Short mmCIF file of C-alpha atoms and ligand atoms in Angstrom, two decimals:
data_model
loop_
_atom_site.label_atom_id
_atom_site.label_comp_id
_atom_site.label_asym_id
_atom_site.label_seq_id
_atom_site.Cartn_x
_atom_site.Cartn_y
_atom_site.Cartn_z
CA UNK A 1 -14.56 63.38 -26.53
CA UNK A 2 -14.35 62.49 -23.06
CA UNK A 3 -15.49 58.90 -21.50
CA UNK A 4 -18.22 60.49 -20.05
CA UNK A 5 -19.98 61.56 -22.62
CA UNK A 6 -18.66 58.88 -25.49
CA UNK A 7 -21.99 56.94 -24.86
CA UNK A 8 -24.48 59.96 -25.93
CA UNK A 9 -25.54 59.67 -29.79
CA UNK A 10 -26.00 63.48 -29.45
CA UNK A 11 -23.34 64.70 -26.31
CA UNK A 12 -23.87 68.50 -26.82
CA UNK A 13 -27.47 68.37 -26.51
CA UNK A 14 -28.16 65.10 -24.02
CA UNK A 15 -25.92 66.63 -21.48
CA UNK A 16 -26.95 70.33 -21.82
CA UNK A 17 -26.32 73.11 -19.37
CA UNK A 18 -29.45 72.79 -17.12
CA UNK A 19 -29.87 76.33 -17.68
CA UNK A 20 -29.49 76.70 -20.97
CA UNK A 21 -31.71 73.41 -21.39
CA UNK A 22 -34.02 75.52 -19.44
CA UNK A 23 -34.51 78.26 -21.58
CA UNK A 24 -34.35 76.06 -24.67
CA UNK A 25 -37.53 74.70 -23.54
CA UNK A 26 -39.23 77.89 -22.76
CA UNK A 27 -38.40 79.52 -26.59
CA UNK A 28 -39.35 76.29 -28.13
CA UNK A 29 -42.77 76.52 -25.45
CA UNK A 30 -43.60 80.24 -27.23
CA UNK A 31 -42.89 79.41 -30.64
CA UNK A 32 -44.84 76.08 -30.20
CA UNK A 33 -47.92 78.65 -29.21
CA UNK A 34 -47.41 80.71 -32.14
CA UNK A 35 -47.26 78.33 -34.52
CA UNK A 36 -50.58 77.06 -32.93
CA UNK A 37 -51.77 80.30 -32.70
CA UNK A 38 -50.89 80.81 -36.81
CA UNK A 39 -52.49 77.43 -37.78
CA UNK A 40 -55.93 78.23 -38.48
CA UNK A 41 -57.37 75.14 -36.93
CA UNK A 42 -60.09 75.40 -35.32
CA UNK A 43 -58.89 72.66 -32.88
CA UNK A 44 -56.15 74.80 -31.89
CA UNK A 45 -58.33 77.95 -31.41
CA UNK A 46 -60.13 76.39 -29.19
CA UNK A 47 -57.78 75.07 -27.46
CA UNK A 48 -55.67 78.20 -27.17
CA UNK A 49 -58.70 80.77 -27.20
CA UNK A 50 -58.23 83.51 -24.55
CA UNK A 51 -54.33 83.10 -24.52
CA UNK A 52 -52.84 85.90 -26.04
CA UNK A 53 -49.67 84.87 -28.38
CA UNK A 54 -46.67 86.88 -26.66
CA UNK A 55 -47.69 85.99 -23.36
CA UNK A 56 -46.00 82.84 -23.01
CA UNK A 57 -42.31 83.65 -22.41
CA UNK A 58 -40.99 80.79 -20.07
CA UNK A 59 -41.28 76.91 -19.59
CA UNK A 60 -43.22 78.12 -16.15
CA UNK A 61 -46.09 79.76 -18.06
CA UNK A 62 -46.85 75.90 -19.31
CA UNK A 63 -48.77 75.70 -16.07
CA UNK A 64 -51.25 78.08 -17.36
CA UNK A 65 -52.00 76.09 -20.43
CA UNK A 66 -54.96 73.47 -20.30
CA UNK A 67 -54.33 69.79 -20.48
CA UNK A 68 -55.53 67.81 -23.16
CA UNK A 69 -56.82 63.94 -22.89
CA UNK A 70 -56.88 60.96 -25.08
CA UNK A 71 -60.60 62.05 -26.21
CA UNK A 72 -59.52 65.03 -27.84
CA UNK A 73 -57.55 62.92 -30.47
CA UNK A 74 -60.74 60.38 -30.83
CA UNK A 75 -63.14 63.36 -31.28
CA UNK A 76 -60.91 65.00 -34.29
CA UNK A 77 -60.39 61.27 -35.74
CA UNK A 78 -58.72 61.00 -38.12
CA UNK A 79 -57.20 64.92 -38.72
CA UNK A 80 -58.61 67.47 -36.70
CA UNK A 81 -55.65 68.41 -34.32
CA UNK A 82 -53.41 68.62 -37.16
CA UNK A 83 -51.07 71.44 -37.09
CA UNK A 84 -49.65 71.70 -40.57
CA UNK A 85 -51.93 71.02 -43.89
CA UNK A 86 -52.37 67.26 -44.53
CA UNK A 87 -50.34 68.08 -47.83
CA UNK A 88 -46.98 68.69 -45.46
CA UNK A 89 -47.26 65.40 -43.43
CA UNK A 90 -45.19 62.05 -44.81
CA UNK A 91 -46.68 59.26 -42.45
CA UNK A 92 -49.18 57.94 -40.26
CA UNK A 93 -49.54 55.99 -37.51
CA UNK A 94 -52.05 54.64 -35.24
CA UNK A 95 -52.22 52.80 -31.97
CA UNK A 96 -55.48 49.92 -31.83
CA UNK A 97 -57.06 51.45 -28.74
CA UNK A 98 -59.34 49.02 -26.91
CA UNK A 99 -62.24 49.76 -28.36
CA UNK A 100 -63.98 51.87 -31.39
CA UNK A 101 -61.80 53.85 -33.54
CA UNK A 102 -57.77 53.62 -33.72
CA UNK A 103 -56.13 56.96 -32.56
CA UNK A 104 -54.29 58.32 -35.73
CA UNK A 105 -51.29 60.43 -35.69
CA UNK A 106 -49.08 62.01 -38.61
CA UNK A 107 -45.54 63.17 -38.90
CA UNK A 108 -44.23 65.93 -41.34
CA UNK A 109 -40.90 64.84 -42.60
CA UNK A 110 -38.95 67.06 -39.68
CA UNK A 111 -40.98 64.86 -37.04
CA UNK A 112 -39.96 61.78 -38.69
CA UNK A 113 -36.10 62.97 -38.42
CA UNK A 114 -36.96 63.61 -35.01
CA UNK A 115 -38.43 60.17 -34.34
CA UNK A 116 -35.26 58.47 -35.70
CA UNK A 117 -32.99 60.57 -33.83
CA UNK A 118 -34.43 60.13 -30.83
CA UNK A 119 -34.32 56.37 -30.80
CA UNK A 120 -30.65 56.69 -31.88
CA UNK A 121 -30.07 58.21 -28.62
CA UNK A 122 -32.13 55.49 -26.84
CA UNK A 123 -30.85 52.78 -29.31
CA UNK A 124 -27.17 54.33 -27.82
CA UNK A 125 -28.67 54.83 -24.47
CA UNK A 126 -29.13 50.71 -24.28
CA UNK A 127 -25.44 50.34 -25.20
CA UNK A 128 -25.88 49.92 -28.99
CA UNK A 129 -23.17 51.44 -31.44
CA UNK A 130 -22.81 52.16 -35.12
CA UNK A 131 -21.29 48.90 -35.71
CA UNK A 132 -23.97 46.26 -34.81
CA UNK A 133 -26.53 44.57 -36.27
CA UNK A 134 -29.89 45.35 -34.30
CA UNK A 135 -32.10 42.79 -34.44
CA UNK A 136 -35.73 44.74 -34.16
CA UNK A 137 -38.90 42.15 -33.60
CA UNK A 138 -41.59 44.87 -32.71
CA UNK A 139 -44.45 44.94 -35.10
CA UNK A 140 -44.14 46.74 -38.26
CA UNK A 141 -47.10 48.75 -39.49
CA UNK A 142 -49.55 51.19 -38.15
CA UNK A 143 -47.66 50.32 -34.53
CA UNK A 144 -45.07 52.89 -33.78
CA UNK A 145 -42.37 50.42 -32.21
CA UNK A 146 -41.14 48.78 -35.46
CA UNK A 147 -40.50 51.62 -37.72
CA UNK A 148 -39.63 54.12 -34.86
CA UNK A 149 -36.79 51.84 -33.70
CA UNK A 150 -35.92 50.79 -37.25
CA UNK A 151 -35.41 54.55 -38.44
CA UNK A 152 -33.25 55.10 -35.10
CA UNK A 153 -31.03 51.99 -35.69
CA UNK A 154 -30.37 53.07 -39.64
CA UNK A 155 -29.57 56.57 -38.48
CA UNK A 156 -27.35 55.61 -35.59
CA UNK A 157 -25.31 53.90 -38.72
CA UNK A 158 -26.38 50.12 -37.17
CA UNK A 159 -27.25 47.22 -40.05
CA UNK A 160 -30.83 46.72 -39.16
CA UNK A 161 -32.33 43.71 -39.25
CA UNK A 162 -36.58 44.25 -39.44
CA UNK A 163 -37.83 41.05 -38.32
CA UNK A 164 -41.00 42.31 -37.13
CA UNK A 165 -43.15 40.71 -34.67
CA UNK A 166 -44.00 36.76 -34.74
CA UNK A 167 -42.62 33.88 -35.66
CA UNK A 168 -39.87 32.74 -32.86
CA UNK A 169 -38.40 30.12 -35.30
CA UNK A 170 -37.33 32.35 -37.75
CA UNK A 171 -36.29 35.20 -35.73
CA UNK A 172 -33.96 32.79 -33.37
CA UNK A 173 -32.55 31.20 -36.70
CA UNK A 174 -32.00 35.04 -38.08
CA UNK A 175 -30.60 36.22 -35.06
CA UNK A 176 -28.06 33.54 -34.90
CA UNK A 177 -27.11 33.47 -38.53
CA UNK A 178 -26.59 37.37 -38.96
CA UNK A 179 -25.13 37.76 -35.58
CA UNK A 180 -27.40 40.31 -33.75
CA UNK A 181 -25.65 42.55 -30.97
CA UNK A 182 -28.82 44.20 -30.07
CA UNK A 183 -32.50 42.94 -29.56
CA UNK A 184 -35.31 45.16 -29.85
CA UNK A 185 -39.41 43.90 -29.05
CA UNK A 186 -41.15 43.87 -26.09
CA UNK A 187 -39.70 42.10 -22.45
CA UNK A 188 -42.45 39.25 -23.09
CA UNK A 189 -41.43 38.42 -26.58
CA UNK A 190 -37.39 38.86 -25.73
CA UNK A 191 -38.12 36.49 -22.96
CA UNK A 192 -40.21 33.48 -25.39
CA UNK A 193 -37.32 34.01 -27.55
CA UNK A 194 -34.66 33.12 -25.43
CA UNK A 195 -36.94 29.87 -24.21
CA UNK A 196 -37.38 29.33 -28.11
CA UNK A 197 -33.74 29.92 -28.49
CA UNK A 198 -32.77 27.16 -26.31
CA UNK A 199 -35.08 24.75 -27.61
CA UNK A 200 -33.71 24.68 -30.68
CA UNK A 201 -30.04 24.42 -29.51
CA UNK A 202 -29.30 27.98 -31.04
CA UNK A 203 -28.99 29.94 -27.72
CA UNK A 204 -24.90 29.38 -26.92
CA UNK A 205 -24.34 31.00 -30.55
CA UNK A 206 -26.96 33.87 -30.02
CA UNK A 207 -25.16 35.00 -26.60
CA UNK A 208 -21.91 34.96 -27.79
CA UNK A 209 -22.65 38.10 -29.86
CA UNK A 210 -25.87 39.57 -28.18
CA UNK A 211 -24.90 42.21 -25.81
CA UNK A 212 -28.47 44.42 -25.18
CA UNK A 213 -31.96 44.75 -25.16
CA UNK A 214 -34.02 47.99 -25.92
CA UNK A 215 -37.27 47.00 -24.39
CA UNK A 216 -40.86 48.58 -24.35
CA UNK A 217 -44.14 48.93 -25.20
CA UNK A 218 -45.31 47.13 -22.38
CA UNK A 219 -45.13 47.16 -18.35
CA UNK A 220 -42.11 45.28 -17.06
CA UNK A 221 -40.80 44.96 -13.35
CA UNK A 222 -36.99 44.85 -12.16
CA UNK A 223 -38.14 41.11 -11.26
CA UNK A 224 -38.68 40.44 -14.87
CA UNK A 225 -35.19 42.08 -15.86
CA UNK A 226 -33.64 39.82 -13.72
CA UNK A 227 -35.52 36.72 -15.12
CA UNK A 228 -34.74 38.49 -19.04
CA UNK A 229 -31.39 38.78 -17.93
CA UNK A 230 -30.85 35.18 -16.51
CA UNK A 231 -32.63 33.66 -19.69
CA UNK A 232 -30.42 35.56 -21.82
CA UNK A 233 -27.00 35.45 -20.26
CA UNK A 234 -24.32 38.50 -21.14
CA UNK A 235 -27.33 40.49 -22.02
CA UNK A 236 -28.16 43.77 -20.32
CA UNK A 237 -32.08 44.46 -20.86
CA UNK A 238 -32.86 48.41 -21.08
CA UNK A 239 -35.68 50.29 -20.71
CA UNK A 240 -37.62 52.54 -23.39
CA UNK A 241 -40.76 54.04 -22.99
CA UNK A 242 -43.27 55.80 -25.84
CA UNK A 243 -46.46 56.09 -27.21
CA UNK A 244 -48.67 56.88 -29.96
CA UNK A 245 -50.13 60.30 -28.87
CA UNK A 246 -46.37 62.02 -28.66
CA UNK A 247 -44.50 59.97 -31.19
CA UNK A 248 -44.03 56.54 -30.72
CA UNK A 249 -41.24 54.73 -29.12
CA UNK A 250 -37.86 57.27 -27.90
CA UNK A 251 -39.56 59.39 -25.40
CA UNK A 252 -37.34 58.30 -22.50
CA UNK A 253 -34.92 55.39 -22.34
CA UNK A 254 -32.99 53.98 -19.63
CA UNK A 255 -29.54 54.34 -20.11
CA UNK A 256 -26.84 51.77 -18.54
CA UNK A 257 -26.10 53.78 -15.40
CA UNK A 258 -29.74 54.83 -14.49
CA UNK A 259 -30.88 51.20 -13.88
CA UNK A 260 -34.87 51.91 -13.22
CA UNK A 261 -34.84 55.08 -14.39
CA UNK A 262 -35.41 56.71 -17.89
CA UNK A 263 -33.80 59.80 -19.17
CA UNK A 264 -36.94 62.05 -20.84
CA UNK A 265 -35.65 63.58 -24.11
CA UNK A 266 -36.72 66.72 -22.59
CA UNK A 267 -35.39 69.25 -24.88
CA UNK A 268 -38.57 68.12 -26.98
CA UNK A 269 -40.43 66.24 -24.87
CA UNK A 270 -41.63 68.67 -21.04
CA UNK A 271 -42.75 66.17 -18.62
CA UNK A 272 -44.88 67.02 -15.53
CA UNK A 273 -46.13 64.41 -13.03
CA UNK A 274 -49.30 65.57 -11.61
CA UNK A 275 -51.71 64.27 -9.03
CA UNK A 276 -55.56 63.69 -10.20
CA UNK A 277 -56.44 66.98 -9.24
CA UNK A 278 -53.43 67.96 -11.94
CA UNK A 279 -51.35 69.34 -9.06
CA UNK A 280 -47.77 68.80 -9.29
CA UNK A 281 -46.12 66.26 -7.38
CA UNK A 282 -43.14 66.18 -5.85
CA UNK A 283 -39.89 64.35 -6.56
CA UNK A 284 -39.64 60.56 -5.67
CA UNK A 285 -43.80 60.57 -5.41
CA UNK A 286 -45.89 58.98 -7.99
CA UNK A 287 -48.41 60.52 -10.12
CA UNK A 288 -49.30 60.60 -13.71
CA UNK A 289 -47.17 61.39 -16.39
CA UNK A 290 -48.10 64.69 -18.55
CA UNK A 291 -45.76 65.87 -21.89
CA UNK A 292 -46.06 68.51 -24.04
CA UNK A 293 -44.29 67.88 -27.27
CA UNK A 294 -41.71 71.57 -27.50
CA UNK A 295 -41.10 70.52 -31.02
CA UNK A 296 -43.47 68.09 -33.23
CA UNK A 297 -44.89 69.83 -36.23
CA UNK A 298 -47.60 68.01 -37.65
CA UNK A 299 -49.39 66.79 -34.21
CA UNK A 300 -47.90 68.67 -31.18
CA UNK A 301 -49.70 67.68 -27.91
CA UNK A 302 -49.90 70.64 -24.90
CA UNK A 303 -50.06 68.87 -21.10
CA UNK A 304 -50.93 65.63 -22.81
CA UNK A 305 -52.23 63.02 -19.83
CA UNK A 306 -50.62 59.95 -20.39
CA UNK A 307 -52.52 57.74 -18.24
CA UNK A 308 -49.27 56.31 -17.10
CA UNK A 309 -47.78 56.16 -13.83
CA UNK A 310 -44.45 57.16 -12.75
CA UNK A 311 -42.59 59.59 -10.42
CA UNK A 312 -39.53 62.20 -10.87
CA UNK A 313 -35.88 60.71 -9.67
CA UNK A 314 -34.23 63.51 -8.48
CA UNK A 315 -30.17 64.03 -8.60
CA UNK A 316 -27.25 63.90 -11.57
CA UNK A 317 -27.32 60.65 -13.44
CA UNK A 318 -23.91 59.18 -13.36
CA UNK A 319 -23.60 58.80 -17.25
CA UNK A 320 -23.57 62.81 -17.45
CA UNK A 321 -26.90 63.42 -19.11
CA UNK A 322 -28.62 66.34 -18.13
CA UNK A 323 -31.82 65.48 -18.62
CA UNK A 324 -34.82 64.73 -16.19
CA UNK A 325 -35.69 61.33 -14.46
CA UNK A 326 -38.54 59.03 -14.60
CA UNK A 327 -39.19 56.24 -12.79
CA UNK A 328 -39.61 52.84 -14.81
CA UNK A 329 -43.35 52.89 -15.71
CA UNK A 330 -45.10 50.76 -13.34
CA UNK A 331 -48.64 50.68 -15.02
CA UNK A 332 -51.62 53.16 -16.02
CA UNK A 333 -54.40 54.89 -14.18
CA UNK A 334 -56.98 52.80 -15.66
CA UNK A 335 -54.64 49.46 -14.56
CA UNK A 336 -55.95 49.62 -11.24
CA UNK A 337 -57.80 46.43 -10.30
CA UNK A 338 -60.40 47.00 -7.34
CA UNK A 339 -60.81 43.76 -5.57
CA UNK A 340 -63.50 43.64 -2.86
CA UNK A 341 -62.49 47.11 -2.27
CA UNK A 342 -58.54 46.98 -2.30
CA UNK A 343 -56.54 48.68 -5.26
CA UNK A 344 -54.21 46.21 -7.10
CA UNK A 345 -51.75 46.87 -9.66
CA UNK A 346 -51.20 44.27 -11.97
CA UNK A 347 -47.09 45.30 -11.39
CA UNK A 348 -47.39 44.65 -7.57
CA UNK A 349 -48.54 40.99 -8.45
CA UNK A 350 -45.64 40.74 -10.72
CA UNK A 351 -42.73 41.88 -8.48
CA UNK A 352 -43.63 39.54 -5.92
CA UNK A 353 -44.32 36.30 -8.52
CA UNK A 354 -41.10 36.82 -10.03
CA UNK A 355 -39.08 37.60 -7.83
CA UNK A 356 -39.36 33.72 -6.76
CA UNK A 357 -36.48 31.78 -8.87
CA UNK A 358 -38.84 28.96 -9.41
CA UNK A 359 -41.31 30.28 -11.40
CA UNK A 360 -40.96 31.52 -15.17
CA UNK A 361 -41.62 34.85 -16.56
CA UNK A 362 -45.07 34.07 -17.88
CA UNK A 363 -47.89 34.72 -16.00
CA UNK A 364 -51.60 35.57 -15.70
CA UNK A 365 -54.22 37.70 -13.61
CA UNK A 366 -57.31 36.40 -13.59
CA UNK A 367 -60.31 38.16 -12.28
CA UNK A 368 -62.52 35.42 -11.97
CA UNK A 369 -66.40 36.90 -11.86
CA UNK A 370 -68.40 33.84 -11.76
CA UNK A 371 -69.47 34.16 -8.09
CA UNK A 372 -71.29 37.26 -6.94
CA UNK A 373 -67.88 37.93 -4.73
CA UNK A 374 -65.12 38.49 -6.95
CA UNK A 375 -61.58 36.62 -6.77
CA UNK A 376 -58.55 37.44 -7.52
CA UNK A 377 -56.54 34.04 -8.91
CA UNK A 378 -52.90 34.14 -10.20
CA UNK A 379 -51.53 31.78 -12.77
CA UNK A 380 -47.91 31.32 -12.46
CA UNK A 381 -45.88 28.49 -14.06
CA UNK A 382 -43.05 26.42 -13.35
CA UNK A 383 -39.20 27.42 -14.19
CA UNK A 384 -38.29 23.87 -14.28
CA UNK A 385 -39.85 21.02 -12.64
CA UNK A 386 -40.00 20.10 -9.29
CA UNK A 387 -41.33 17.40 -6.74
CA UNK A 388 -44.79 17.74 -5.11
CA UNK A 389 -43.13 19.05 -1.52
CA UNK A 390 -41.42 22.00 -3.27
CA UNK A 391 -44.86 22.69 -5.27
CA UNK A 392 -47.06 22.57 -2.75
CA UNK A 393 -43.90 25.24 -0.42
CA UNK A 394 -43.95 27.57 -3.77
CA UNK A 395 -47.97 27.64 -3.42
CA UNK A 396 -47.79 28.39 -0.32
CA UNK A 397 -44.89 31.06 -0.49
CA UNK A 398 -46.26 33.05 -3.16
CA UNK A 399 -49.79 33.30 -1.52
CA UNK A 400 -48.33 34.62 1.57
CA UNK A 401 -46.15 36.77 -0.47
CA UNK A 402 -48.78 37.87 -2.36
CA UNK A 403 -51.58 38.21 1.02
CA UNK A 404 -48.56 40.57 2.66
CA UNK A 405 -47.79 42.62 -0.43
CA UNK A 406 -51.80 43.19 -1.22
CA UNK A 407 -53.48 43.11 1.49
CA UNK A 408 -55.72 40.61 -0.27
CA UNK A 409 -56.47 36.71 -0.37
CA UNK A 410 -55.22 35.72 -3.99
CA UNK A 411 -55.41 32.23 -5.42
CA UNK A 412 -52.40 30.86 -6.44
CA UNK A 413 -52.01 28.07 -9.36
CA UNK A 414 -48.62 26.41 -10.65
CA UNK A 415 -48.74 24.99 -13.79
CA UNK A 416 -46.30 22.89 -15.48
CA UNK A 417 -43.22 24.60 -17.76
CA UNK A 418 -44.25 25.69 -20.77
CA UNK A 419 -47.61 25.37 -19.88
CA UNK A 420 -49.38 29.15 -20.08
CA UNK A 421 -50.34 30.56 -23.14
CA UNK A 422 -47.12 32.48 -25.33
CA UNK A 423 -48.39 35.32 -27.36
CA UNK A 424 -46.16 35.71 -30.41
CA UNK A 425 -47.32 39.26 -31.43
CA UNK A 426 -48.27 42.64 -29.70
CA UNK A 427 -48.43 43.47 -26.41
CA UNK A 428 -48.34 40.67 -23.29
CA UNK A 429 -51.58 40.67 -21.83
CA UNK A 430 -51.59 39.88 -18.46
CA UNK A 431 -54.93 40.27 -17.02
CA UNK A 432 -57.94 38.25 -18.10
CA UNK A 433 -61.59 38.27 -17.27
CA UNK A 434 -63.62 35.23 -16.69
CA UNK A 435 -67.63 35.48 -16.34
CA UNK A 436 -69.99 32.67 -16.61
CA UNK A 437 -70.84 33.72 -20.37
CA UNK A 438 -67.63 34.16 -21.21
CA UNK A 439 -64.32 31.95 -20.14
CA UNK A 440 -61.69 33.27 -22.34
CA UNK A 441 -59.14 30.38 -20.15
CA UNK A 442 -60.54 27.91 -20.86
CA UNK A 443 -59.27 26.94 -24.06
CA UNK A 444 -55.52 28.24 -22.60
CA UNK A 445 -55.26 26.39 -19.06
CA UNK A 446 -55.16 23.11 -18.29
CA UNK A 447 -57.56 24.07 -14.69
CA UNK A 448 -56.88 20.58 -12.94
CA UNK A 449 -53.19 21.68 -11.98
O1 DLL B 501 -46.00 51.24 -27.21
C1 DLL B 501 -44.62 52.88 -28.28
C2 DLL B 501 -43.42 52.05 -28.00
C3 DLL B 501 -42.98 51.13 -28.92
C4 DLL B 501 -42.71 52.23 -26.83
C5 DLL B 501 -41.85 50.37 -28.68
C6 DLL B 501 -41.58 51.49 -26.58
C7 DLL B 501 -41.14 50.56 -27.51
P1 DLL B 501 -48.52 52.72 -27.84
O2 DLL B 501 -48.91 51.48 -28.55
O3 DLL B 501 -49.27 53.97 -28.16
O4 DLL B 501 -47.01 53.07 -28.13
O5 DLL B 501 -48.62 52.42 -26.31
C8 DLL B 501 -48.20 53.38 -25.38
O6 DLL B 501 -47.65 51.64 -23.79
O7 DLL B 501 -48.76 54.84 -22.68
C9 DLL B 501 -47.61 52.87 -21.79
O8 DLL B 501 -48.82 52.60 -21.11
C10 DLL B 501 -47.13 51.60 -22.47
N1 DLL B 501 -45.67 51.57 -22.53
C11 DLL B 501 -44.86 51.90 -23.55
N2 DLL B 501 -43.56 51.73 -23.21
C12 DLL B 501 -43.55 51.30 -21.93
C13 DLL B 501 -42.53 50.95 -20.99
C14 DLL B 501 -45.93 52.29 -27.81
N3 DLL B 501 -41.24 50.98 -21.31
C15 DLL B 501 -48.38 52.85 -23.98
N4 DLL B 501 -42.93 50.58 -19.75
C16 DLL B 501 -47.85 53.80 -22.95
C17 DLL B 501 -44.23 50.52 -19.40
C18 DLL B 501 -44.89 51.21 -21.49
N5 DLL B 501 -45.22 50.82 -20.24
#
């Protein structure tokens, strides 16, 4: 095996002829459609009414299909866009939604293999080899992140560690005790580890082993790698991306030449980026993210809209994977904030708060609605102390960086370190609402700072 390819959990198939990648994805598009076609659900009819079953011959003819939206999968709660008799699936999972019902998915036992061989190849992607003990501290349950990583770990041959998510105590002691090479949870909880880490005196032992981070589930800037990877020293934090609707976790990872980019498993996973009138876009422009699944059995997904935001990265990746690019994942459709007018993603306010040394990696939006005009106020907090001139300079820096990079006035508080809330489970949230009925803060902040 050459160098090149000796990181790849699966060489022959991540670095593919382009062209024979190509037509792999168009055979696996028409058998997809037959199989639909063949299923006698009604979703699926539907769906695919009017489409004759030979007629889709090449990955192009996706194009013609319809796109499907988040919903679909709501209105056939809990089974209706099965593919395959309940009888033939082995597991379900479900992501919590915001509000009313969960969105449940299931996975045949060929899916499942699927699932854990794709986050092998992220898991390897990140750095991680047969040899280490992975550490994994996303949720176990209904979430896909726990057992989706904890299936790829076991079948890249790693000793698996499934911590789940919460308790920092334990998982610091456990990761120092059983030596863990690899870390797996989201960037905010890899980040409150390494603070708890250091507070109780165990984080010299952790980093003499711990060599990489497989991070996801949640929106995370280069400015917060940085931060990870200063809090966590020897540690190189990667990139994995996922969700619910197409499998879980192992979609598209990062690998350790791409640096904000992620490699798309795309002989099973086609990706489109699309503007909102579903138009393509090009290359290098931003747009949201659309995959159809080439090869799930149980729930397959055709144009799926992720909501999420990202653009192509053109060019050959140096690490000799063939596949195609996306850009790091820099927040959803429905992220937008509209301030008096201005559009505001919740990652712009992030890459310019952390990209200040001073400040740690915890932070909060808050879209304060008390007043008939509504403001915009950011909640940073403190790296380590410092005297009263430097606090009231870092005020004063971040506004302006913030006024420049927004357009937009934005309030700016510093609190002390260690001061903002640290959630031990789930995903960070980062923006908050606060109305006169309701003042979700209050109980968190200490507002005099
Ligand atoms: O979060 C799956 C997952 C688990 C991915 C563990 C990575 C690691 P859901 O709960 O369905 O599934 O949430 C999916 O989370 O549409 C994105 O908006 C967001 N998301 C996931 N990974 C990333 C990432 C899992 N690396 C939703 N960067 C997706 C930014 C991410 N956002």
């Amino acid at each position: 095996m050459s160098t090149m390819t000796s990181t790849m959990f699966q060489p022959e198939l991540e670095a593919m002829d382009p062209k024979r990648l190509r037509a792999l994805q168009g055979e696996r598009l028409a058998a997809l459609i037959s199989r639909l076609k063949a299923s006698h659900s009604p979703y699926w009819a539907a769906k695919l009414a009017g489409l004759e079953p030979g007629s889709i011959g090449s990955i192009e003819d996706l194009q013609r299909l319809p796109l499907t939206i988040k919903a679909e999968l709501r209105d056939n709660f809990p089974f209706g866009m099965l593919a395959v008799p309940l009888a033939d699936t082995v597991r379900v999972h479900a992501s919590s939604g915001t509000r009313g019902k969960p969105t449940v998915v299931a996975y045949t036992a060929a899916d499942i293999d699927l699932f854990a061989v794709l986050n092998a190849r992220a898991i390897v992607a990140s750095g991680g080899r047969r040899e280490d003990v992975l550490h994994i501290a996303y949720g176990y349950g209904l979430f896909t992140g726990g057992l989706g990583v904890h299936f790829g770990g076991e079948r890249l041959g790693a000793t698996v560690v499934p911590a789940s998510g919460g308790n920092p105590g334990l998982q610091v002691q456990l990761m120092a005790d059983l030596g863990a090479d690899g870390l797996a949870c989201t960037p905010s909880f890899a980040l409150l580890l390494a603070e708890r880490a250091e507070a109780d005196g165990l984080k010299e032992r952790i980093q003499k082993k711990l060599r990489y981070g497989v991070f996801g589930a949640e929106p995370w800037s280069e400015a917060f790698r940085s931060k990870l990877e200063q809090a966590w020293e020897g540690l190189e934090a990667h990139d994995i991306y996922g969700l619910t609707e197409v499998m879980g976790p192992g979609v598209a990872a990062e690998c350790r030449e791409s640096r904000g980019s992620l490699h798309i498993f795309d002989d099973h996973f086609y990706p489109e980026v699309l503007d909102e009138r579903g138009e393509p876009v090009p290359p290098g422009m931003p747009g949201e993210l659309v995959l159809t699944t080439l090869t799930k059995e149980a729930l397959p997904v055709i144009r799926y809209r992720t909501g999420d935001v990202t653009s192509f990265v053109a060019g050959p990746c140096a690490c000799g994977r063939t596949s195609r690019r996306i850009a790091r994942l820099s927040g959803r459709v429905d992220d937008m904030l509209v301030i008096r007018g201005i559009n505001v993603y919740p990652s712009e306010i992030e890459a310019v708060l952390l990209d200040d040394r001073r400040v740690s990696g915890h932070y909060q939006i808050i879209l304060d609605r008390r007043d008939a005009l509504l403001e915009l106020v950011v909640r940073a907090e403190l790296a380590a102390p410092v005297g009263p001139d430097e606090r009231a300079e870092l005020l004063q820096s971040l506004a302006a960086g913030l006024k420049e990079r927004l357009r937009l006035r934005v309030g700016v508080l510093v609190g002390e370190p260690g001061e903002l809330l640290r959630q031990e489970t789930g995903k960070a949230k980062r923006v908050w609402e606060v109305t006169s009925a309701d003042d979700p803060l209050a109980a968190l902040i200490d507002t005099a700072s």
